[in-house]
Amino acid sequence: MATKSVSNTAKRWGSLYLRTHIPKDPLMQCLAPRLSRFMATEAPMPAPEQFQAYANMDVNASATPLTFRTPPKVPDVLTTIYSFPTMEPLHFVHYPANQLHLPLRRDILHRAIVFEGDATRQGTASTKWRNDVHGSGAKIRPQKGTGRARLGDKKSPMLRGGGVAFGPHPRDFSTKLPKKMYDLAWRTALSYRYRRGELILVEDGVEIEMNEPRWIKQIMEINHWGNADGRSLIVTRGVRENLFQAIAGAGEDGRAKTEDDVDVKDLLELGRIIIERSALDGILRDHSSDLNRTVPTAIYS
């Protein structure tokens, strides 16, 4: 114990000696005073004049101004406009690549088709539970003594005319899908058709002279749009009386729909799409919410 106390005393005296006798090394002479000071005393407090200058500072003048710049130009794709029903080329038009030349996304197309299918389900199937069936609630026969199975009232699901156990009831089958994802699915489907050469643009005002099915059958056969070639979907801006009546009698060769009645499933179901230019422009205009038209950026002076 005496040896331990002596060693502790020597250590204390040695540390005191180091504090009072700074080494003669110039490097140690310049570092020792700095290392021995507390960090909080290094930064002096600002003067009162500086606080007043901060209070009078104009925040809006020092902020970096924001502006909206136009994003880089998207490359265009070339399409041909034909005359209907002769299919004579008329002129060329350009569409942005982010509208008619998107990569194939099967996952987005699947989600869009499921979303449309769920929205079309009525969900009106309804059955009656035993409490909903009209009738008496009295017990049919005694619980014991008859040798037969136990039964309650005549509205039991085990009896004919009784309630339905776990039957369907009215419900909403619709699901949710982000609008931007749904709009991307529209343009992805059109891009898929365009890359395969199955998107045919025709001039506005598609119509035939007579509303007889044989007329539209001849047009489909000459242009190889009929049943033998995978059928076709004709999309118009508005209702065309003769065309719609004729193709209704030739359903084995294709269908005709207006722009408002078409969905993503229709764009992928048949062999090709014959669409008016105004109808295509309307679809692309209504389904472009995911395209960022302007990009906010900061301008530094």
PDB file of C-alpha atoms in Angstrom:
ATOM      1  CA  MET A   1       0.000   0.000   0.000  1.00  0.00           C
ATOM      2  CA  ALA A   2       2.851   2.360   0.800  1.00  0.00           C
ATOM      3  CA  THR A   3       4.436   1.748  -2.587  1.00  0.00           C
ATOM      4  CA  LYS A   4       1.109   2.479  -4.351  1.00  0.00           C
ATOM      5  CA  SER A   5       0.615   5.765  -2.491  1.00  0.00           C
ATOM      6  CA  VAL A   6       4.133   6.843  -3.295  1.00  0.00           C
ATOM      7  CA  SER A   7       3.614   6.149  -7.001  1.00  0.00           C
ATOM      8  CA  ASN A   8       0.347   8.150  -7.043  1.00  0.00           C
ATOM      9  CA  THR A   9       2.042  11.068  -5.375  1.00  0.00           C
ATOM     10  CA  ALA A  10       4.837  10.971  -7.931  1.00  0.00           C
ATOM     11  CA  LYS A  11       2.329  11.033 -10.783  1.00  0.00           C
ATOM     12  CA  ARG A  12       0.560  14.072  -9.331  1.00  0.00           C
ATOM     13  CA  TRP A  13       3.807  15.936  -8.876  1.00  0.00           C
ATOM     14  CA  GLY A  14       4.882  15.009 -12.415  1.00  0.00           C
ATOM     15  CA  SER A  15       1.681  16.352 -13.984  1.00  0.00           C
ATOM     16  CA  LEU A  16       2.003  19.563 -11.972  1.00  0.00           C
ATOM     17  CA  TYR A  17       5.554  19.973 -13.159  1.00  0.00           C
ATOM     18  CA  LEU A  18       4.472  19.567 -16.830  1.00  0.00           C
ATOM     19  CA  ARG A  19       1.823  22.236 -16.405  1.00  0.00           C
ATOM     20  CA  THR A  20       4.127  24.779 -14.837  1.00  0.00           C
ATOM     21  CA  HIS A  21       7.235  24.028 -16.893  1.00  0.00           C
ATOM     22  CA  ILE A  22       6.467  24.166 -20.615  1.00  0.00           C
ATOM     23  CA  PRO A  23       9.101  22.414 -22.729  1.00  0.00           C
ATOM     24  CA  LYS A  24      11.567  24.534 -24.590  1.00  0.00           C
ATOM     25  CA  ASP A  25      10.581  23.017 -27.938  1.00  0.00           C
ATOM     26  CA  PRO A  26       9.192  25.880 -30.142  1.00  0.00           C
ATOM     27  CA  LEU A  27       6.464  23.599 -31.472  1.00  0.00           C
ATOM     28  CA  MET A  28       5.329  22.685 -28.001  1.00  0.00           C
ATOM     29  CA  GLN A  29       5.474  26.312 -26.929  1.00  0.00           C
ATOM     30  CA  CYS A  30       3.000  27.352 -29.639  1.00  0.00           C
ATOM     31  CA  LEU A  31       0.663  24.360 -29.209  1.00  0.00           C
ATOM     32  CA  ALA A  32       0.509  23.973 -25.469  1.00  0.00           C
ATOM     33  CA  PRO A  33      -1.392  27.221 -24.694  1.00  0.00           C
ATOM     34  CA  ARG A  34      -3.963  26.491 -27.397  1.00  0.00           C
ATOM     35  CA  LEU A  35      -4.599  22.936 -26.270  1.00  0.00           C
ATOM     36  CA  SER A  36      -5.060  23.985 -22.678  1.00  0.00           C
ATOM     37  CA  ARG A  37      -7.902  26.438 -23.402  1.00  0.00           C
ATOM     38  CA  PHE A  38     -11.616  25.574 -23.426  1.00  0.00           C
ATOM     39  CA  MET A  39     -13.257  25.428 -26.868  1.00  0.00           C
ATOM     40  CA  ALA A  40     -16.226  27.592 -25.891  1.00  0.00           C
ATOM     41  CA  THR A  41     -13.972  30.598 -25.281  1.00  0.00           C
ATOM     42  CA  GLU A  42     -12.471  30.542 -28.778  1.00  0.00           C
ATOM     43  CA  ALA A  43     -15.355  32.308 -30.637  1.00  0.00           C
ATOM     44  CA  PRO A  44     -16.182  35.780 -29.305  1.00  0.00           C
ATOM     45  CA  MET A  45     -19.813  36.940 -29.097  1.00  0.00           C
ATOM     46  CA  PRO A  46     -21.015  39.203 -31.944  1.00  0.00           C
ATOM     47  CA  ALA A  47     -21.232  42.880 -31.244  1.00  0.00           C
ATOM     48  CA  PRO A  48     -24.687  44.509 -30.783  1.00  0.00           C
ATOM     49  CA  GLU A  49     -24.221  46.306 -34.115  1.00  0.00           C
ATOM     50  CA  GLN A  50     -24.091  42.953 -35.904  1.00  0.00           C
ATOM     51  CA  PHE A  51     -27.380  41.819 -34.345  1.00  0.00           C
ATOM     52  CA  GLN A  52     -29.024  45.022 -35.572  1.00  0.00           C
ATOM     53  CA  ALA A  53     -27.656  44.479 -39.076  1.00  0.00           C
ATOM     54  CA  TYR A  54     -29.130  40.966 -39.139  1.00  0.00           C
ATOM     55  CA  ALA A  55     -32.525  42.306 -38.061  1.00  0.00           C
ATOM     56  CA  ASN A  56     -32.553  44.923 -40.833  1.00  0.00           C
ATOM     57  CA  MET A  57     -31.516  42.474 -43.550  1.00  0.00           C
ATOM     58  CA  ASP A  58     -33.922  42.068 -46.526  1.00  0.00           C
ATOM     59  CA  VAL A  59     -34.613  38.347 -46.878  1.00  0.00           C
ATOM     60  CA  ASN A  60     -36.262  38.598 -50.309  1.00  0.00           C
ATOM     61  CA  ALA A  61     -33.321  40.512 -51.762  1.00  0.00           C
ATOM     62  CA  SER A  62     -30.821  37.821 -50.778  1.00  0.00           C
ATOM     63  CA  ALA A  63     -32.951  34.836 -51.894  1.00  0.00           C
ATOM     64  CA  THR A  64     -32.013  33.110 -55.116  1.00  0.00           C
ATOM     65  CA  PRO A  65     -34.691  33.813 -57.740  1.00  0.00           C
ATOM     66  CA  LEU A  66     -36.544  30.800 -59.175  1.00  0.00           C
ATOM     67  CA  THR A  67     -37.759  30.511 -62.704  1.00  0.00           C
ATOM     68  CA  PHE A  68     -39.277  27.806 -64.889  1.00  0.00           C
ATOM     69  CA  ARG A  69     -37.302  26.678 -67.873  1.00  0.00           C
ATOM     70  CA  THR A  70     -38.474  24.571 -70.754  1.00  0.00           C
ATOM     71  CA  PRO A  71     -37.172  20.973 -70.632  1.00  0.00           C
ATOM     72  CA  PRO A  72     -34.906  19.725 -73.424  1.00  0.00           C
ATOM     73  CA  LYS A  73     -36.685  19.009 -76.677  1.00  0.00           C
ATOM     74  CA  VAL A  74     -37.883  15.439 -77.040  1.00  0.00           C
ATOM     75  CA  PRO A  75     -37.011  13.752 -80.348  1.00  0.00           C
ATOM     76  CA  ASP A  76     -39.912  13.201 -82.722  1.00  0.00           C
ATOM     77  CA  VAL A  77     -41.168  10.132 -84.542  1.00  0.00           C
ATOM     78  CA  LEU A  78     -42.560  10.217 -88.070  1.00  0.00           C
ATOM     79  CA  THR A  79     -46.011   8.942 -88.983  1.00  0.00           C
ATOM     80  CA  THR A  80     -47.982   8.868 -92.225  1.00  0.00           C
ATOM     81  CA  ILE A  81     -51.529  10.103 -92.688  1.00  0.00           C
ATOM     82  CA  TYR A  82     -53.658   8.010 -95.074  1.00  0.00           C
ATOM     83  CA  SER A  83     -56.984   8.616 -96.755  1.00  0.00           C
ATOM     84  CA  PHE A  84     -59.848   6.259 -95.911  1.00  0.00           C
ATOM     85  CA  PRO A  85     -60.771   3.839 -97.459  1.00  0.00           C
ATOM     86  CA  THR A  86     -58.306   3.992-100.359  1.00  0.00           C
ATOM     87  CA  MET A  87     -55.343   4.201 -97.959  1.00  0.00           C
ATOM     88  CA  GLU A  88     -53.483   6.632-100.188  1.00  0.00           C
ATOM     89  CA  PRO A  89     -50.632   8.406 -98.354  1.00  0.00           C
ATOM     90  CA  LEU A  90     -51.339  12.110 -97.922  1.00  0.00           C
ATOM     91  CA  HIS A  91     -48.602  13.656 -95.769  1.00  0.00           C
ATOM     92  CA  PHE A  92     -46.311  13.092 -92.800  1.00  0.00           C
ATOM     93  CA  VAL A  93     -46.722  14.296 -89.234  1.00  0.00           C
ATOM     94  CA  HIS A  94     -44.381  14.282 -86.251  1.00  0.00           C
ATOM     95  CA  TYR A  95     -45.194  13.160 -82.696  1.00  0.00           C
ATOM     96  CA  PRO A  96     -42.921  13.361 -79.630  1.00  0.00           C
ATOM     97  CA  ALA A  97     -41.108  10.169 -78.773  1.00  0.00           C
ATOM     98  CA  ASN A  98     -42.499  10.252 -75.224  1.00  0.00           C
ATOM     99  CA  GLN A  99     -45.956   9.753 -76.710  1.00  0.00           C
ATOM    100  CA  LEU A 100     -45.540   7.164 -79.462  1.00  0.00           C
ATOM    101  CA  HIS A 101     -42.137   5.606 -78.827  1.00  0.00           C
ATOM    102  CA  LEU A 102     -42.105   4.520 -75.194  1.00  0.00           C
ATOM    103  CA  PRO A 103     -40.564   1.212 -74.092  1.00  0.00           C
ATOM    104  CA  LEU A 104     -42.878  -1.693 -73.422  1.00  0.00           C
ATOM    105  CA  ARG A 105     -43.988  -1.970 -69.779  1.00  0.00           C
ATOM    106  CA  ARG A 106     -46.045  -5.109 -69.326  1.00  0.00           C
ATOM    107  CA  ASP A 107     -46.509  -4.443 -65.616  1.00  0.00           C
ATOM    108  CA  ILE A 108     -48.109  -1.036 -66.197  1.00  0.00           C
ATOM    109  CA  LEU A 109     -50.335  -2.378 -68.982  1.00  0.00           C
ATOM    110  CA  HIS A 110     -51.475  -5.216 -66.739  1.00  0.00           C
ATOM    111  CA  ARG A 111     -52.340  -2.868 -63.892  1.00  0.00           C
ATOM    112  CA  ALA A 112     -54.266  -0.592 -66.240  1.00  0.00           C
ATOM    113  CA  ILE A 113     -56.309  -3.462 -67.684  1.00  0.00           C
ATOM    114  CA  VAL A 114     -57.102  -4.814 -64.212  1.00  0.00           C
ATOM    115  CA  PHE A 115     -58.088  -1.305 -63.116  1.00  0.00           C
ATOM    116  CA  GLU A 116     -60.490  -0.967 -66.059  1.00  0.00           C
ATOM    117  CA  GLY A 117     -61.928  -4.434 -65.528  1.00  0.00           C
ATOM    118  CA  ASP A 118     -62.588  -3.817 -61.840  1.00  0.00           C
ATOM    119  CA  ALA A 119     -64.339  -0.550 -62.657  1.00  0.00           C
ATOM    120  CA  THR A 120     -66.773  -2.315 -65.013  1.00  0.00           C
ATOM    121  CA  ARG A 121     -67.912  -4.894 -62.444  1.00  0.00           C
ATOM    122  CA  GLN A 122     -71.392  -4.074 -61.200  1.00  0.00           C
ATOM    123  CA  GLY A 123     -71.173  -5.723 -57.805  1.00  0.00           C
ATOM    124  CA  THR A 124     -74.975  -5.999 -57.516  1.00  0.00           C
ATOM    125  CA  ALA A 125     -75.192  -9.718 -56.636  1.00  0.00           C
ATOM    126  CA  SER A 126     -77.207 -10.069 -53.428  1.00  0.00           C
ATOM    127  CA  THR A 127     -78.586 -12.940 -51.335  1.00  0.00           C
ATOM    128  CA  LYS A 128     -80.660 -13.154 -48.161  1.00  0.00           C
ATOM    129  CA  TRP A 129     -79.340 -14.342 -44.835  1.00  0.00           C
ATOM    130  CA  ARG A 130     -81.687 -16.179 -42.485  1.00  0.00           C
ATOM    131  CA  ASN A 131     -82.690 -12.931 -40.810  1.00  0.00           C
ATOM    132  CA  ASP A 132     -83.731 -11.460 -44.174  1.00  0.00           C
ATOM    133  CA  VAL A 133     -86.015 -14.368 -45.165  1.00  0.00           C
ATOM    134  CA  HIS A 134     -89.716 -13.863 -44.428  1.00  0.00           C
ATOM    135  CA  GLY A 135     -91.134 -16.462 -42.057  1.00  0.00           C
ATOM    136  CA  SER A 136     -91.611 -17.580 -38.476  1.00  0.00           C
ATOM    137  CA  GLY A 137     -88.726 -17.999 -36.068  1.00  0.00           C
ATOM    138  CA  ALA A 138     -90.350 -20.894 -34.200  1.00  0.00           C
ATOM    139  CA  LYS A 139     -88.440 -24.119 -33.826  1.00  0.00           C
ATOM    140  CA  ILE A 140     -89.547 -26.720 -36.381  1.00  0.00           C
ATOM    141  CA  ARG A 141     -89.480 -29.803 -34.114  1.00  0.00           C
ATOM    142  CA  PRO A 142     -88.322 -30.674 -30.619  1.00  0.00           C
ATOM    143  CA  GLN A 143     -84.637 -30.844 -29.915  1.00  0.00           C
ATOM    144  CA  LYS A 144     -84.755 -34.468 -28.670  1.00  0.00           C
ATOM    145  CA  GLY A 145     -86.955 -37.494 -28.985  1.00  0.00           C
ATOM    146  CA  THR A 146     -87.596 -37.609 -32.731  1.00  0.00           C
ATOM    147  CA  GLY A 147     -84.379 -39.354 -33.747  1.00  0.00           C
ATOM    148  CA  ARG A 148     -83.783 -36.761 -36.454  1.00  0.00           C
ATOM    149  CA  ALA A 149     -81.239 -34.013 -36.790  1.00  0.00           C
ATOM    150  CA  ARG A 150     -81.460 -30.873 -34.706  1.00  0.00           C
ATOM    151  CA  LEU A 151     -83.060 -27.919 -36.473  1.00  0.00           C
ATOM    152  CA  GLY A 152     -84.011 -24.415 -35.580  1.00  0.00           C
ATOM    153  CA  ASP A 153     -86.511 -22.338 -37.561  1.00  0.00           C
ATOM    154  CA  LYS A 154     -87.466 -22.889 -41.191  1.00  0.00           C
ATOM    155  CA  LYS A 155     -85.161 -20.047 -42.304  1.00  0.00           C
ATOM    156  CA  SER A 156     -82.071 -22.143 -41.605  1.00  0.00           C
ATOM    157  CA  PRO A 157     -79.512 -22.263 -44.460  1.00  0.00           C
ATOM    158  CA  MET A 158     -79.751 -26.078 -44.368  1.00  0.00           C
ATOM    159  CA  LEU A 159     -83.368 -26.036 -45.512  1.00  0.00           C
ATOM    160  CA  ARG A 160     -84.856 -25.278 -48.895  1.00  0.00           C
ATOM    161  CA  GLY A 161     -86.209 -21.750 -48.969  1.00  0.00           C
ATOM    162  CA  GLY A 162     -84.032 -20.662 -46.099  1.00  0.00           C
ATOM    163  CA  GLY A 163     -81.243 -18.119 -46.041  1.00  0.00           C
ATOM    164  CA  VAL A 164     -77.944 -18.411 -47.900  1.00  0.00           C
ATOM    165  CA  ALA A 165     -74.840 -18.896 -45.791  1.00  0.00           C
ATOM    166  CA  PHE A 166     -71.937 -16.633 -46.777  1.00  0.00           C
ATOM    167  CA  GLY A 167     -73.709 -15.483 -49.933  1.00  0.00           C
ATOM    168  CA  PRO A 168     -72.703 -12.421 -51.992  1.00  0.00           C
ATOM    169  CA  HIS A 169     -73.873  -8.943 -51.082  1.00  0.00           C
ATOM    170  CA  PRO A 170     -73.638  -5.660 -53.006  1.00  0.00           C
ATOM    171  CA  ARG A 171     -70.084  -4.346 -52.980  1.00  0.00           C
ATOM    172  CA  ASP A 172     -67.725  -2.090 -54.878  1.00  0.00           C
ATOM    173  CA  PHE A 173     -65.107  -3.979 -56.883  1.00  0.00           C
ATOM    174  CA  SER A 174     -63.341  -0.891 -58.205  1.00  0.00           C
ATOM    175  CA  THR A 175     -59.662  -0.448 -57.403  1.00  0.00           C
ATOM    176  CA  LYS A 176     -57.385   2.583 -57.454  1.00  0.00           C
ATOM    177  CA  LEU A 177     -54.596   3.447 -59.844  1.00  0.00           C
ATOM    178  CA  PRO A 178     -52.563   6.680 -59.965  1.00  0.00           C
ATOM    179  CA  LYS A 179     -53.626   8.898 -62.831  1.00  0.00           C
ATOM    180  CA  LYS A 180     -50.076   9.356 -64.047  1.00  0.00           C
ATOM    181  CA  MET A 181     -49.549   5.605 -64.212  1.00  0.00           C
ATOM    182  CA  TYR A 182     -52.831   5.155 -66.073  1.00  0.00           C
ATOM    183  CA  ASP A 183     -51.892   7.856 -68.586  1.00  0.00           C
ATOM    184  CA  LEU A 184     -48.504   6.212 -69.075  1.00  0.00           C
ATOM    185  CA  ALA A 185     -50.287   2.924 -69.830  1.00  0.00           C
ATOM    186  CA  TRP A 186     -52.284   4.636 -72.606  1.00  0.00           C
ATOM    187  CA  ARG A 187     -49.201   5.964 -74.325  1.00  0.00           C
ATOM    188  CA  THR A 188     -47.324   2.697 -73.775  1.00  0.00           C
ATOM    189  CA  ALA A 189     -50.083   0.779 -75.564  1.00  0.00           C
ATOM    190  CA  LEU A 190     -50.053   3.239 -78.469  1.00  0.00           C
ATOM    191  CA  SER A 191     -46.252   3.066 -78.620  1.00  0.00           C
ATOM    192  CA  TYR A 192     -46.379  -0.724 -78.731  1.00  0.00           C
ATOM    193  CA  ARG A 193     -48.756  -0.569 -81.698  1.00  0.00           C
ATOM    194  CA  TYR A 194     -46.665   2.084 -83.427  1.00  0.00           C
ATOM    195  CA  ARG A 195     -43.390   0.140 -83.212  1.00  0.00           C
ATOM    196  CA  ARG A 196     -45.075  -2.969 -84.632  1.00  0.00           C
ATOM    197  CA  GLY A 197     -46.603  -1.011 -87.514  1.00  0.00           C
ATOM    198  CA  GLU A 198     -50.138  -1.667 -86.255  1.00  0.00           C
ATOM    199  CA  LEU A 199     -51.122   1.971 -85.639  1.00  0.00           C
ATOM    200  CA  ILE A 200     -52.612   3.399 -88.837  1.00  0.00           C
ATOM    201  CA  LEU A 201     -53.455   7.107 -88.897  1.00  0.00           C
ATOM    202  CA  VAL A 202     -56.153   8.265 -91.280  1.00  0.00           C
ATOM    203  CA  GLU A 203     -57.559  11.662 -92.075  1.00  0.00           C
ATOM    204  CA  ASP A 204     -60.545  12.978 -90.139  1.00  0.00           C
ATOM    205  CA  GLY A 205     -64.096  12.217 -91.224  1.00  0.00           C
ATOM    206  CA  VAL A 206     -63.855   8.458 -91.723  1.00  0.00           C
ATOM    207  CA  GLU A 207     -67.134   7.342 -93.310  1.00  0.00           C
ATOM    208  CA  ILE A 208     -68.514   5.031 -96.002  1.00  0.00           C
ATOM    209  CA  GLU A 209     -71.274   5.643 -98.526  1.00  0.00           C
ATOM    210  CA  MET A 210     -73.719   2.964 -97.380  1.00  0.00           C
ATOM    211  CA  ASN A 211     -74.413   1.273 -94.086  1.00  0.00           C
ATOM    212  CA  GLU A 212     -74.333  -2.262 -95.504  1.00  0.00           C
ATOM    213  CA  PRO A 213     -71.923  -4.779 -93.970  1.00  0.00           C
ATOM    214  CA  ARG A 214     -70.693  -5.911 -97.388  1.00  0.00           C
ATOM    215  CA  TRP A 215     -69.095  -2.514 -97.946  1.00  0.00           C
ATOM    216  CA  ILE A 216     -66.976  -2.666 -94.830  1.00  0.00           C
ATOM    217  CA  LYS A 217     -66.186  -6.326 -95.518  1.00  0.00           C
ATOM    218  CA  GLN A 218     -64.717  -5.416 -98.889  1.00  0.00           C
ATOM    219  CA  ILE A 219     -62.636  -2.635 -97.334  1.00  0.00           C
ATOM    220  CA  MET A 220     -61.327  -4.986 -94.656  1.00  0.00           C
ATOM    221  CA  GLU A 221     -60.502  -7.687 -97.192  1.00  0.00           C
ATOM    222  CA  ILE A 222     -58.689  -5.387 -99.627  1.00  0.00           C
ATOM    223  CA  ASN A 223     -56.563  -3.765 -96.912  1.00  0.00           C
ATOM    224  CA  HIS A 224     -55.975  -7.065 -95.054  1.00  0.00           C
ATOM    225  CA  TRP A 225     -57.736  -5.863 -91.926  1.00  0.00           C
ATOM    226  CA  GLY A 226     -60.353  -8.603 -91.623  1.00  0.00           C
ATOM    227  CA  ASN A 227     -60.778 -11.734 -89.587  1.00  0.00           C
ATOM    228  CA  ALA A 228     -58.049 -13.600 -91.440  1.00  0.00           C
ATOM    229  CA  ASP A 229     -55.543 -10.902 -90.465  1.00  0.00           C
ATOM    230  CA  GLY A 230     -56.490 -10.512 -86.796  1.00  0.00           C
ATOM    231  CA  ARG A 231     -59.450  -8.093 -87.050  1.00  0.00           C
ATOM    232  CA  SER A 232     -59.171  -4.316 -86.621  1.00  0.00           C
ATOM    233  CA  LEU A 233     -60.363  -1.529 -84.362  1.00  0.00           C
ATOM    234  CA  ILE A 234     -61.524   1.711 -85.981  1.00  0.00           C
ATOM    235  CA  VAL A 235     -61.432   4.730 -83.662  1.00  0.00           C
ATOM    236  CA  THR A 236     -63.174   7.932 -84.691  1.00  0.00           C
ATOM    237  CA  ARG A 237     -63.590  11.339 -83.149  1.00  0.00           C
ATOM    238  CA  GLY A 238     -67.386  11.138 -83.222  1.00  0.00           C
ATOM    239  CA  VAL A 239     -70.141   8.756 -84.262  1.00  0.00           C
ATOM    240  CA  ARG A 240     -70.184   7.832 -87.980  1.00  0.00           C
ATOM    241  CA  GLU A 241     -73.646   6.451 -88.680  1.00  0.00           C
ATOM    242  CA  ASN A 242     -72.966   4.399 -91.831  1.00  0.00           C
ATOM    243  CA  LEU A 243     -69.626   3.086 -90.615  1.00  0.00           C
ATOM    244  CA  PHE A 244     -70.891   2.049 -87.197  1.00  0.00           C
ATOM    245  CA  GLN A 245     -74.010   0.347 -88.569  1.00  0.00           C
ATOM    246  CA  ALA A 246     -72.051  -1.499 -91.239  1.00  0.00           C
ATOM    247  CA  ILE A 247     -69.362  -2.772 -88.908  1.00  0.00           C
ATOM    248  CA  ALA A 248     -71.997  -3.837 -86.385  1.00  0.00           C
ATOM    249  CA  GLY A 249     -73.146  -6.398 -88.971  1.00  0.00           C
ATOM    250  CA  ALA A 250     -69.551  -7.458 -89.673  1.00  0.00           C
ATOM    251  CA  GLY A 251     -68.357  -7.981 -86.123  1.00  0.00           C
ATOM    252  CA  GLU A 252     -66.198 -10.916 -87.113  1.00  0.00           C
ATOM    253  CA  ASP A 253     -63.900  -8.509 -88.966  1.00  0.00           C
ATOM    254  CA  GLY A 254     -63.535  -5.780 -86.338  1.00  0.00           C
ATOM    255  CA  ARG A 255     -65.147  -3.111 -84.234  1.00  0.00           C
ATOM    256  CA  ALA A 256     -65.684   0.643 -84.402  1.00  0.00           C
ATOM    257  CA  LYS A 257     -65.639   2.913 -81.362  1.00  0.00           C
ATOM    258  CA  THR A 258     -65.461   6.588 -80.626  1.00  0.00           C
ATOM    259  CA  GLU A 259     -62.575   8.193 -78.805  1.00  0.00           C
ATOM    260  CA  ASP A 260     -64.555   8.375 -75.549  1.00  0.00           C
ATOM    261  CA  ASP A 261     -65.455   4.657 -75.578  1.00  0.00           C
ATOM    262  CA  VAL A 262     -61.939   3.287 -76.069  1.00  0.00           C
ATOM    263  CA  ASP A 263     -59.817   2.002 -73.200  1.00  0.00           C
ATOM    264  CA  VAL A 264     -56.375   0.456 -72.854  1.00  0.00           C
ATOM    265  CA  LYS A 265     -57.684  -3.080 -73.319  1.00  0.00           C
ATOM    266  CA  ASP A 266     -59.238  -2.133 -76.662  1.00  0.00           C
ATOM    267  CA  LEU A 267     -55.897  -0.816 -77.880  1.00  0.00           C
ATOM    268  CA  LEU A 268     -54.255  -4.197 -77.246  1.00  0.00           C
ATOM    269  CA  GLU A 269     -57.038  -6.656 -78.004  1.00  0.00           C
ATOM    270  CA  LEU A 270     -57.360  -6.659 -81.806  1.00  0.00           C
ATOM    271  CA  GLY A 271     -54.809  -6.971 -84.573  1.00  0.00           C
ATOM    272  CA  ARG A 272     -54.413  -3.287 -85.432  1.00  0.00           C
ATOM    273  CA  ILE A 273     -55.816   0.173 -84.838  1.00  0.00           C
ATOM    274  CA  ILE A 274     -57.140   2.496 -87.535  1.00  0.00           C
ATOM    275  CA  ILE A 275     -57.553   5.849 -85.843  1.00  0.00           C
ATOM    276  CA  GLU A 276     -58.364   9.368 -86.966  1.00  0.00           C
ATOM    277  CA  ARG A 277     -55.676  11.956 -86.399  1.00  0.00           C
ATOM    278  CA  SER A 278     -57.961  14.165 -84.284  1.00  0.00           C
ATOM    279  CA  ALA A 279     -58.919  11.151 -82.153  1.00  0.00           C
ATOM    280  CA  LEU A 280     -55.266  10.298 -81.560  1.00  0.00           C
ATOM    281  CA  ASP A 281     -54.477  13.901 -80.680  1.00  0.00           C
ATOM    282  CA  GLY A 282     -57.361  13.935 -78.209  1.00  0.00           C
ATOM    283  CA  ILE A 283     -56.196  10.731 -76.527  1.00  0.00           C
ATOM    284  CA  LEU A 284     -52.630  11.986 -76.203  1.00  0.00           C
ATOM    285  CA  ARG A 285     -53.848  15.318 -74.867  1.00  0.00           C
ATOM    286  CA  ASP A 286     -56.075  13.729 -72.238  1.00  0.00           C
ATOM    287  CA  HIS A 287     -53.444  11.216 -71.098  1.00  0.00           C
ATOM    288  CA  SER A 288     -50.298  13.291 -70.669  1.00  0.00           C
ATOM    289  CA  SER A 289     -50.520  14.225 -66.999  1.00  0.00           C
ATOM    290  CA  ASP A 290     -47.259  12.434 -66.177  1.00  0.00           C
ATOM    291  CA  LEU A 291     -45.268  14.592 -68.604  1.00  0.00           C
ATOM    292  CA  ASN A 292     -43.532  17.455 -66.801  1.00  0.00           C
ATOM    293  CA  ARG A 293     -44.025  20.409 -69.106  1.00  0.00           C
ATOM    294  CA  THR A 294     -41.850  22.865 -67.156  1.00  0.00           C
ATOM    295  CA  VAL A 295     -38.898  22.224 -64.883  1.00  0.00           C
ATOM    296  CA  PRO A 296     -38.257  24.608 -61.961  1.00  0.00           C
ATOM    297  CA  THR A 297     -34.676  25.736 -61.726  1.00  0.00           C
ATOM    298  CA  ALA A 298     -32.677  28.359 -59.883  1.00  0.00           C
ATOM    299  CA  ILE A 299     -30.806  31.166 -61.625  1.00  0.00           C
ATOM    300  CA  TYR A 300     -27.716  32.311 -59.783  1.00  0.00           C
ATOM    301  CA  SER A 301     -26.506  35.823 -60.436  1.00  0.00           C
TER     302      SER A 301
END
